[in-house]
mmCIF file of C-alpha atoms in Angstrom:
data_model
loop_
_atom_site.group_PDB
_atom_site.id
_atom_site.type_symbol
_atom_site.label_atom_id
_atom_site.label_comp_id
_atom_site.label_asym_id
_atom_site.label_seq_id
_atom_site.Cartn_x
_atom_site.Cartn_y
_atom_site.Cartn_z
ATOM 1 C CA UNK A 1 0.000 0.000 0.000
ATOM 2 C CA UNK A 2 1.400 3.746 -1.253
ATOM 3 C CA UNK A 3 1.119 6.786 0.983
ATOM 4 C CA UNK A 4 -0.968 8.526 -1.749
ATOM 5 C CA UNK A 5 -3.982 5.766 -1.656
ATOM 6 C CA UNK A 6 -6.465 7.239 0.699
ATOM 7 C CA UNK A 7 -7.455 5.029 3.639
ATOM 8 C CA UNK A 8 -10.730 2.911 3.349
ATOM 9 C CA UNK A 9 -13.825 4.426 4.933
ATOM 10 C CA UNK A 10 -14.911 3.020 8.050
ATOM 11 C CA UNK A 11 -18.587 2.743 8.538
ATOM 12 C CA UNK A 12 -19.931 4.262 11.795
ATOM 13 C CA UNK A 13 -20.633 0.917 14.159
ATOM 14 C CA UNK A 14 -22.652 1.504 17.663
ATOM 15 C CA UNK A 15 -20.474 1.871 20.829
ATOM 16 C CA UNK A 16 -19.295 -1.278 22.174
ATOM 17 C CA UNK A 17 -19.987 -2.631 25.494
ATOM 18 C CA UNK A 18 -17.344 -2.099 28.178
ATOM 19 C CA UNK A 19 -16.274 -2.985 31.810
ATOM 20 C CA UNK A 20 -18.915 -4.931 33.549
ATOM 21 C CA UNK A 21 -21.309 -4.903 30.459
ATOM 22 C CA UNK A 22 -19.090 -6.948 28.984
ATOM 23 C CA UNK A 23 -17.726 -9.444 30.959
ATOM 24 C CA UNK A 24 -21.224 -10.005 32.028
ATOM 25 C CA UNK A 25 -22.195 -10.489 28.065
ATOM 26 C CA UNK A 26 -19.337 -12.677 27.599
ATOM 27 C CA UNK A 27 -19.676 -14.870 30.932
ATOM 28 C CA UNK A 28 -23.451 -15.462 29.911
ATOM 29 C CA UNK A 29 -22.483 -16.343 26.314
ATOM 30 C CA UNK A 30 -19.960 -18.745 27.349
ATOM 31 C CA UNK A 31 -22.557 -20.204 29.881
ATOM 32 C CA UNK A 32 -25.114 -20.868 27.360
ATOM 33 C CA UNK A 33 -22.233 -22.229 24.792
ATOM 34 C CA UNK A 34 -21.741 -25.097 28.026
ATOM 35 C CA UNK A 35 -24.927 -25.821 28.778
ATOM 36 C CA UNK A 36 -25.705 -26.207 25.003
ATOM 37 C CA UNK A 37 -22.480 -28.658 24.782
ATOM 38 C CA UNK A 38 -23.551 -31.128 27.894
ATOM 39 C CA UNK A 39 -27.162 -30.877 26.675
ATOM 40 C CA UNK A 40 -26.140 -31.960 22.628
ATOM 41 C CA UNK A 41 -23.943 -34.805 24.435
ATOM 42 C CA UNK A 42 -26.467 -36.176 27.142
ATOM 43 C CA UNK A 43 -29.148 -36.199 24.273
ATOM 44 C CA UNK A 44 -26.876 -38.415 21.829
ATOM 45 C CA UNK A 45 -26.292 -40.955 24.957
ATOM 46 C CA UNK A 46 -29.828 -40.996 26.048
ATOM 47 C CA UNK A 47 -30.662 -41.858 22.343
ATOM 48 C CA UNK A 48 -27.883 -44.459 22.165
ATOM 49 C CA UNK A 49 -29.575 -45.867 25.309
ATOM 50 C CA UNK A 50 -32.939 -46.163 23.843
ATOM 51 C CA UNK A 51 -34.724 -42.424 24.444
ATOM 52 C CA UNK A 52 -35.323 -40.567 27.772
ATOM 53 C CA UNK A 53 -35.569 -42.517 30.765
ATOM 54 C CA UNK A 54 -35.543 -42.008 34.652
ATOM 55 C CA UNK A 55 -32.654 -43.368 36.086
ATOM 56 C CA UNK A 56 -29.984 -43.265 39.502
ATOM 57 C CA UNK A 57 -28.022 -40.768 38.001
ATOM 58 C CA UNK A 58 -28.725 -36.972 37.539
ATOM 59 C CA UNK A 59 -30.371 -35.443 34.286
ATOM 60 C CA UNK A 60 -31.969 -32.015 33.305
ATOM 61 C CA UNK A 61 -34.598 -33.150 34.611
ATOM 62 C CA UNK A 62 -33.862 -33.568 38.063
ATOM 63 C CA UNK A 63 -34.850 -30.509 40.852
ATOM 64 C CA UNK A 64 -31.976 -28.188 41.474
ATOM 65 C CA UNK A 65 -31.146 -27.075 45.097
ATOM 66 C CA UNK A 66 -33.007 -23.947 45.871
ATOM 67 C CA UNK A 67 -29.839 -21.935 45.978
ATOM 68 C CA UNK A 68 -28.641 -22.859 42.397
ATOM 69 C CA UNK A 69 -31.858 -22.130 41.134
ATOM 70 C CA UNK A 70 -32.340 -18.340 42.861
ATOM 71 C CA UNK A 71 -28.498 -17.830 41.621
ATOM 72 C CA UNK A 72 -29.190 -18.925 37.873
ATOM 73 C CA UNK A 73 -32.137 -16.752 37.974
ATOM 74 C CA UNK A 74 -29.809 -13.500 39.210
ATOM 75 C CA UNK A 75 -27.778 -13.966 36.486
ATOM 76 C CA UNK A 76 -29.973 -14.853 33.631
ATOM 77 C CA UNK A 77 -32.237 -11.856 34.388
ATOM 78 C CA UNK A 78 -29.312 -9.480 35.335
ATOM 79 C CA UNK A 79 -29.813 -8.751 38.502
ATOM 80 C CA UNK A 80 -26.342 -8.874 40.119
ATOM 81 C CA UNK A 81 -26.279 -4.854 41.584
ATOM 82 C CA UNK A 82 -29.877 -5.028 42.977
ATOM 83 C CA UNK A 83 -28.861 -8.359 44.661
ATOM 84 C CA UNK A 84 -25.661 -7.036 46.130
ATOM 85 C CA UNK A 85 -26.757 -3.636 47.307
ATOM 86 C CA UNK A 86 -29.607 -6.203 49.119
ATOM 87 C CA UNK A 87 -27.403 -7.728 50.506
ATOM 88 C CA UNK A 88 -25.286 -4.498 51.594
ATOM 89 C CA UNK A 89 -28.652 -3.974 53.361
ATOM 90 C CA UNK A 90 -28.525 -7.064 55.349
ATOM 91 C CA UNK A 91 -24.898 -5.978 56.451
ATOM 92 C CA UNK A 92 -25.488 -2.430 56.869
ATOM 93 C CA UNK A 93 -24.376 -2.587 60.705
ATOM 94 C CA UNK A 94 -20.668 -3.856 59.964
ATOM 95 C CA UNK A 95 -20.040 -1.710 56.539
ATOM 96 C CA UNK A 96 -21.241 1.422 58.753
ATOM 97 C CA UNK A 97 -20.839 0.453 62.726
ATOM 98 C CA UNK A 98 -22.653 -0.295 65.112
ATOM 99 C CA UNK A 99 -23.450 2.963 66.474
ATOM 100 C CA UNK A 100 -24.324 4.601 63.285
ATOM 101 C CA UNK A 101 -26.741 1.753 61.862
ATOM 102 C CA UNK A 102 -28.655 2.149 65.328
ATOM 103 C CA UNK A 103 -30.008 5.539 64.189
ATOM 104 C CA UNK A 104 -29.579 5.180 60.410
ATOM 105 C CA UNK A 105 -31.285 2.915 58.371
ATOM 106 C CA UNK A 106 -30.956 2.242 54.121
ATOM 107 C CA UNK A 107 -34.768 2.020 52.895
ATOM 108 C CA UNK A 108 -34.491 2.021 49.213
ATOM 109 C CA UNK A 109 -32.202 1.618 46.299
ATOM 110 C CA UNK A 110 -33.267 3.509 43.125
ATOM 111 C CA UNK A 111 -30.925 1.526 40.386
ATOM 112 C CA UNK A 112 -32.000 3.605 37.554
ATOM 113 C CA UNK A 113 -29.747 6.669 38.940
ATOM 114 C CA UNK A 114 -27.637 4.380 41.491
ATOM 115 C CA UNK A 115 -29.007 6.374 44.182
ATOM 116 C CA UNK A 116 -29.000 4.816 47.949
ATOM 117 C CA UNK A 117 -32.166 6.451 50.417
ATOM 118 C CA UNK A 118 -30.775 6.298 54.305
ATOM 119 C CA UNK A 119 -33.739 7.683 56.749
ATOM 120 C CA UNK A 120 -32.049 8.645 60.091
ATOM 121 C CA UNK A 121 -33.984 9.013 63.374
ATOM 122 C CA UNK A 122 -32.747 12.281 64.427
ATOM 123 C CA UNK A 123 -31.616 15.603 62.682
ATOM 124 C CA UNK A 124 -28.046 15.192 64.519
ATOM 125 C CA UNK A 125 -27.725 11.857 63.212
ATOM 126 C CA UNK A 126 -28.762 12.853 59.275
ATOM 127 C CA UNK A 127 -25.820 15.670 59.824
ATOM 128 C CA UNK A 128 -23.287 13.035 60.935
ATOM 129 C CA UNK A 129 -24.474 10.993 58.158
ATOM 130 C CA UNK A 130 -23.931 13.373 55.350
ATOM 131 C CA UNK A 131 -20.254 14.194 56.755
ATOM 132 C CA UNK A 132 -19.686 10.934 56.596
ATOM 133 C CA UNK A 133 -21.310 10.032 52.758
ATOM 134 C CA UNK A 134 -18.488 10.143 50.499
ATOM 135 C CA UNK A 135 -16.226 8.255 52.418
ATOM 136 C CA UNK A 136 -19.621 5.292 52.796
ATOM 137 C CA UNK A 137 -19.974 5.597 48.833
ATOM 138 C CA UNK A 138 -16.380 4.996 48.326
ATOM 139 C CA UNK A 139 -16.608 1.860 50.864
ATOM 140 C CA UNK A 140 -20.004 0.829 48.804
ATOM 141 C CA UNK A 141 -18.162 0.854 45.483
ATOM 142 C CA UNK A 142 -15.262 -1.038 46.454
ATOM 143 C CA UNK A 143 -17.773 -3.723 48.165
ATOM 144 C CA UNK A 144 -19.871 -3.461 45.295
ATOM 145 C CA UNK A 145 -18.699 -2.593 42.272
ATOM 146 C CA UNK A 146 -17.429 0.909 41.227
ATOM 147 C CA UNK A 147 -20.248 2.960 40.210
ATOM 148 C CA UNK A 148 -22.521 0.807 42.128
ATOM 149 C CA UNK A 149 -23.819 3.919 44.756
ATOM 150 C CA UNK A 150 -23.100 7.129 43.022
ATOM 151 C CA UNK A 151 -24.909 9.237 45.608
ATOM 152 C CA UNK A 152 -26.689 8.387 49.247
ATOM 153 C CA UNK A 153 -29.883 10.811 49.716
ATOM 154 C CA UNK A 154 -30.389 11.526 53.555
ATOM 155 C CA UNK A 155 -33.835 11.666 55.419
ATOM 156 C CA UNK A 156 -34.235 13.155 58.769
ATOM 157 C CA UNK A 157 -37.005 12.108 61.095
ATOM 158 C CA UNK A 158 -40.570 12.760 59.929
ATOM 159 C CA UNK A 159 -42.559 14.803 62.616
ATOM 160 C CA UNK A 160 -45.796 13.984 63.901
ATOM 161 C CA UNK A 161 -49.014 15.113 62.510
ATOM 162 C CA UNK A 162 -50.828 17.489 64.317
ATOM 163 C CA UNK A 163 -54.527 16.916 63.897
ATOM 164 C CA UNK A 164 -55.995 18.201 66.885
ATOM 165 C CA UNK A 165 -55.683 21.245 69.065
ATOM 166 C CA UNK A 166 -57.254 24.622 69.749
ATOM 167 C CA UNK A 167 -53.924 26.613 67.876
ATOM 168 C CA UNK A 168 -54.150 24.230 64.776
ATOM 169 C CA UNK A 169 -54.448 25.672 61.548
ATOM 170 C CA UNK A 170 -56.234 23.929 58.404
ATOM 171 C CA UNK A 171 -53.598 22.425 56.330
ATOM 172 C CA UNK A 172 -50.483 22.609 58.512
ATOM 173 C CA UNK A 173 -48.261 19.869 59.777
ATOM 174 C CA UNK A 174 -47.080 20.870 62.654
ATOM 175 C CA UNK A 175 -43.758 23.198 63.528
ATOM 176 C CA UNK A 176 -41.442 22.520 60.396
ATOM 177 C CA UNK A 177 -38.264 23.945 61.550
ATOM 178 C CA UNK A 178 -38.343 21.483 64.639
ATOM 179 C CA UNK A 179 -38.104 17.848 62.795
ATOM 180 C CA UNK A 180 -35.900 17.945 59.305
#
């Protein structure tokens, strides 16, 4: 090839999948590829042997353990993050101590815009909380996954209704300034 030929054009192709996208593609390809391979090979020995049968040893058909199953469905339907930050839910008094997860508690987990919801019991406890929110979403990420929590939203306590009373007026809630 001359330096005066021009160069080919190269048509524009979509972005390709990266990081976790990927391995996650590939690991489910190659899981598919295996479970296509056993099934081809235990289908030409079952037909060898004279069609289907139930026997002593194990087959497709057999029920899996309950813990296979709920793990085959996590990964078929993609579920990995949801399932971790779950489970970062179930630990949340040994990733943030013992004093801290007595007065704050994770509610929700919006995984959409990676967004963890903590509602705290007490104003003073939301503060300490928000101090303390970059260095949790750095310690989320490296449990998790980076990018896992970009952000953790704090809620102070909710006050009490007032419904009753001779100073009530219609519509209020109650003194605002006192509980958030």
């Amino acid at each position: 090839m001359s330096t005066d030929e021009p160069a080919p054009a190269q048509p524009s192709r979509p972005p390709e999948p990266s990081g976790v996208d990927l391995a996650r593609v590939a690991l489910r390809a190659a899981k598919e590829a295996a479970r296509a391979r056993g099934d081809a090979a235990r289908q030409k020995k079952q037909a060898r042997r004279g069609g289907l049968r139930s026997g002593a040893r194990a087959d497709g058909r057999d029920p899996m353990a309950l813990g296979a199953a709920i793990n085959r469905l996590i990964t078929e339907r993609g579920w990995e993050a949801p399932a971790a930050v779950g489970g970062v839910m179930g630990r949340w008094p040994q990733i943030v101590g013992d004093d801290l997860a007595k007065h704050c508690v994770p509610q929700r987990y919006d995984e959409d815009e990676r967004v963890l919801s903590v509602q705290c019991d007490s104003t003073a406890w939301a503060t300490q909380l928000r101090l303390l929110a970059p260095t949790l979403v750095a310690r989320l990420n490296e449990d998790l996954g980076h990018g896992t929590v970009k952000l953790i939203k704090v809620h102070g306590p909710g006050g009490p209704t007032r419904r009753y009373g001779p100073l009530r007026a219609p519509g209020s809630t109650g003194p605002g300034d006192t509980y958030g």
